[in-house]
Each structure stands twice: as C-alpha cells, then as structure tokens.
C-alpha cells in the first residue's frame, strides 16, 4: 500500500471535534484517492517549515517514509509571520527547509510534491479580491521546485483565481467566516483538494495514479461545482 504523508499547517491539518467546523485538506483528500492509497496526516496548526522541524514534528515522517510513498509539502502561511520561532526568509531558510524535506523523501525512495499555500479569502469593501497575501513564498517554492526537479502544485495561483471569480459573499461558506478568512470548512477543503487533484493529474504517473477512477476524477475536478 502506498501512502501520502501530508505535512503543513492548519489549512492541511486533520481536525478533531474540538476545532469543528474547521476542516483541513488532509481530511477530505482520501475521497479522491485510488484504492490502496492511504493518507498519513502530519500537518499541525500554526506551524511553519522552521517550527515544524524545530519541534521534531518531521522526525516520525522521516522514520516511516518508504519506497513508493509520497510526501506532500504545503507551508507558507506561518513562515511569513513576524515570529522568531516561525519566520523564514522566502529565498533563504524557507527554501533550505523545503530542500531538506525533499532530500529526506528522496533518500527513502519517496516522491516529494511541493504545494504552494492556498489563498486567504481577502476582499476590499467594494468586494474586490485582494491577491498576493503570501508575498514571495509561492514564487520561492516555484523556483525551488524547478531547481530540484520536483513537481509544484501551484494552489496559490489556482485558488486566488478561484476566489476572485467566485466573489466575496459566495466564498464565505467555504471558510470559517466571519471568525477568519484562512481556515476551511468541509466544502472549502473539498474545493481546495479539487485543485490539488487537478495538478496531480497534470503531473502524470506516479502522481496521477494515486487518484481514484481518473476519468471520473477528471470530470469532477473540471466541473463548476462551486
């Protein structure tokens, strides 16, 4: 059985009832996957690449990764925080930490995938979407993926376009709004994973092979269901 080890922050985290209705992407990813592919969620609320490593949260992933597994790497929301325990330089320590995750996966025969952070739901008073909330971090990840020959699922670009087209009020039910504009509800997590699966499909095998019924999945991820 091949496994997807999914590391990241609160947008990815597998939530329990104490954080309901918050739903992370790792919670809904399994409904998109082929039989025999399991998800091992290791994302943690509030973590950056730095704090995830410093707190030893990556250590169990390193121990368990094996040949044919996948390592999904999705950070950025908290690397940009003005907090010495979490902050990283986009083209410095952020890339260095991502490179460490990539190298660790490859040493175990696993397939790393870089995933840029999903967009924040930010609109101005006139209802115009405000892109670019993650600064240079998505571009830093894109450039690293190209340099390291690692596929990059560019969810920042896809979800910014999605939110801009969807609009302010229609996008509110997808997030834990009005509490915040970052964390997802169940339908929001499904919407974001839909874009992730679209990217996996475009990468071809072995990434596309992890998806359930590729023809049905392709139809779903291209439908205007939201």
XYZ file of C-alpha atoms in Angstrom:
226
model
C 0.000 0.000 0.000
C 1.380 3.385 -0.989
C 0.987 6.238 1.455
C 0.738 10.001 1.218
C 2.460 11.737 4.112
C 0.958 15.224 4.209
C 2.851 17.905 6.148
C 1.843 21.532 6.545
C -0.165 23.954 8.650
C -3.787 24.428 9.760
C -5.109 24.511 6.197
C -3.918 20.898 5.914
C -4.364 19.628 9.489
C -6.680 16.729 10.307
C -9.121 18.276 12.793
C -10.993 16.719 15.693
C -14.297 17.820 17.179
C -12.631 20.479 19.351
C -11.853 22.573 16.251
C -15.137 21.912 14.399
C -16.150 23.128 11.811
C -12.555 23.693 10.725
C -11.581 21.088 8.128
C -8.093 20.535 6.757
C -7.262 19.311 3.283
C -5.860 16.043 4.626
C -9.343 15.191 5.928
C -11.004 15.169 2.513
C -8.098 14.055 0.312
C -8.913 10.332 0.821
C -12.223 10.623 -1.068
C -10.233 11.494 -4.206
C -7.741 8.623 -3.979
C -7.445 5.183 -5.533
C -7.925 2.017 -3.523
C -4.712 1.134 -1.717
C -3.587 4.738 -1.266
C -3.776 5.983 2.310
C -3.223 9.419 3.819
C -0.963 9.893 6.833
C -1.774 13.407 8.121
C 1.044 15.121 9.993
C 0.174 18.800 9.486
C -0.106 20.941 12.593
C -1.921 24.175 13.267
C 0.293 27.271 13.312
C 3.464 25.613 12.077
C 5.969 26.911 9.568
C 8.764 24.944 7.910
C 11.027 26.131 10.738
C 8.814 25.305 13.709
C 7.742 22.001 12.131
C 11.391 20.941 12.076
C 12.428 22.561 15.360
C 9.599 20.863 17.265
C 10.542 17.438 15.899
C 7.267 17.037 14.006
C 9.032 15.826 10.889
C 11.026 13.122 12.688
C 8.244 10.462 12.676
C 7.613 11.162 8.995
C 11.285 10.610 8.226
C 11.238 7.304 10.073
C 8.144 5.988 8.307
C 8.681 7.132 4.711
C 9.400 4.285 2.318
C 9.804 3.492 -1.369
C 6.812 4.492 -3.446
C 5.325 6.758 -0.785
C 4.524 10.415 -1.427
C 5.497 13.417 0.687
C 3.128 16.365 0.194
C 4.764 19.570 1.473
C 2.473 22.588 1.979
C 3.799 25.528 4.001
C 3.805 29.304 3.743
C 1.012 30.751 5.900
C 3.175 30.822 9.016
C 6.652 31.172 7.528
C 5.641 34.770 6.809
C 4.684 35.510 10.446
C 6.770 38.082 12.357
C 7.604 35.477 14.985
C 11.229 34.349 15.506
C 10.063 30.808 16.248
C 8.349 30.549 12.853
C 9.619 33.193 10.438
C 11.784 32.187 7.473
C 13.249 34.174 4.596
C 11.439 33.205 1.366
C 14.593 32.794 -0.715
C 16.708 31.728 2.250
C 15.726 29.489 5.162
C 12.284 28.731 3.670
C 13.875 27.184 0.597
C 16.534 25.485 2.729
C 13.876 23.807 4.880
C 11.876 22.739 1.826
C 15.052 21.332 0.308
C 15.593 19.276 3.476
C 12.092 17.788 3.173
C 12.745 16.960 -0.494
C 16.082 15.324 0.232
C 14.618 13.306 3.097
C 11.879 11.936 0.848
C 14.259 11.023 -1.944
C 16.640 9.279 0.431
C 13.761 6.933 1.315
C 12.668 6.386 -2.290
C 9.544 8.527 -1.810
C 8.113 11.106 -4.208
C 8.111 14.708 -2.903
C 5.458 17.195 -4.051
C 5.638 20.910 -3.282
C 2.275 22.642 -2.754
C 2.063 26.434 -2.604
C -0.214 27.787 0.166
C -3.889 28.259 -0.593
C -5.105 31.848 -0.892
C -6.565 33.766 2.002
C -10.138 34.935 1.464
C -9.444 38.666 1.407
C -11.747 41.218 -0.230
C -11.846 45.010 -0.049
C -15.022 46.915 0.988
C -16.115 47.044 -2.658
C -15.942 43.260 -2.952
C -12.740 43.092 -4.998
C -10.456 40.149 -4.261
C -7.015 41.031 -2.864
C -4.323 38.649 -4.191
C -0.718 38.325 -3.066
C -1.258 37.766 0.663
C 1.626 35.254 0.756
C 4.220 37.605 -0.660
C 7.298 35.923 -2.139
C 6.760 32.483 -0.592
C 4.827 30.917 -3.505
C 7.425 32.141 -6.005
C 10.237 30.872 -3.787
C 8.604 27.437 -3.792
C 8.062 27.512 -7.560
C 11.700 28.368 -8.183
C 12.912 25.674 -5.799
C 10.705 23.072 -7.469
C 12.197 23.921 -10.825
C 15.751 23.823 -9.471
C 15.213 20.499 -7.680
C 13.063 18.934 -10.422
C 10.142 18.487 -8.015
C 6.540 18.913 -9.195
C 4.856 22.009 -7.780
C 1.090 22.112 -7.292
C 0.530 25.854 -7.541
C -2.518 26.192 -5.326
C -1.790 29.843 -4.634
C -2.373 30.789 -8.263
C -5.336 28.430 -8.705
C -7.162 29.399 -5.522
C -6.577 33.129 -5.974
C -8.192 32.883 -9.394
C -10.986 30.749 -7.940
C -11.810 33.205 -5.148
C -11.665 36.183 -7.469
C -14.143 34.546 -9.833
C -16.376 33.250 -7.030
C -16.630 36.564 -5.225
C -16.918 37.783 -1.637
C -20.298 36.564 -0.411
C -20.402 33.234 -2.337
C -16.977 32.287 -0.956
C -17.874 32.873 2.697
C -19.452 29.426 3.337
C -16.197 27.736 2.292
C -14.249 29.331 5.147
C -14.714 29.666 8.895
C -16.118 33.123 8.219
C -16.673 35.503 9.983
C -14.201 34.051 12.509
C -11.395 34.196 9.951
C -10.618 34.021 6.245
C -7.899 31.360 6.338
C -9.357 28.169 7.802
C -11.670 25.995 5.755
C -14.993 24.316 6.341
C -15.695 20.917 4.761
C -16.876 22.251 1.388
C -13.934 24.612 1.287
C -11.495 21.777 1.883
C -13.145 19.779 -0.922
C -12.830 22.790 -3.230
C -9.130 23.199 -2.471
C -8.333 19.495 -2.805
C -10.114 19.531 -6.144
C -7.391 21.910 -7.373
C -4.677 19.751 -5.860
C -6.025 16.730 -7.728
C -6.115 18.721 -10.944
C -2.407 19.357 -10.506
C -1.638 15.728 -9.641
C -3.470 14.632 -12.779
C -1.359 17.010 -14.866
C 1.887 15.580 -13.434
C 1.143 12.120 -14.833
C 2.284 8.846 -13.179
C 3.045 8.089 -10.435
C 1.147 11.118 -9.099
C -1.961 10.769 -11.258
C -2.020 7.040 -10.483
C -2.866 7.850 -6.871
C -6.254 9.280 -7.892
C -9.500 7.340 -7.768
C -11.010 6.491 -11.171
C -9.052 9.046 -13.225
C -11.855 9.606 -15.758
C -14.425 10.314 -13.051
C -11.952 12.430 -11.087
C -11.034 14.451 -14.158
C -14.728 15.100 -14.814
C -15.298 16.210 -11.229
C -12.271 18.494 -10.919
C -13.219 20.252 -14.131
C -16.920 20.652 -13.243
C -18.061 24.019 -11.954
C -19.401 22.545 -8.737
C -18.729 25.567 -6.536
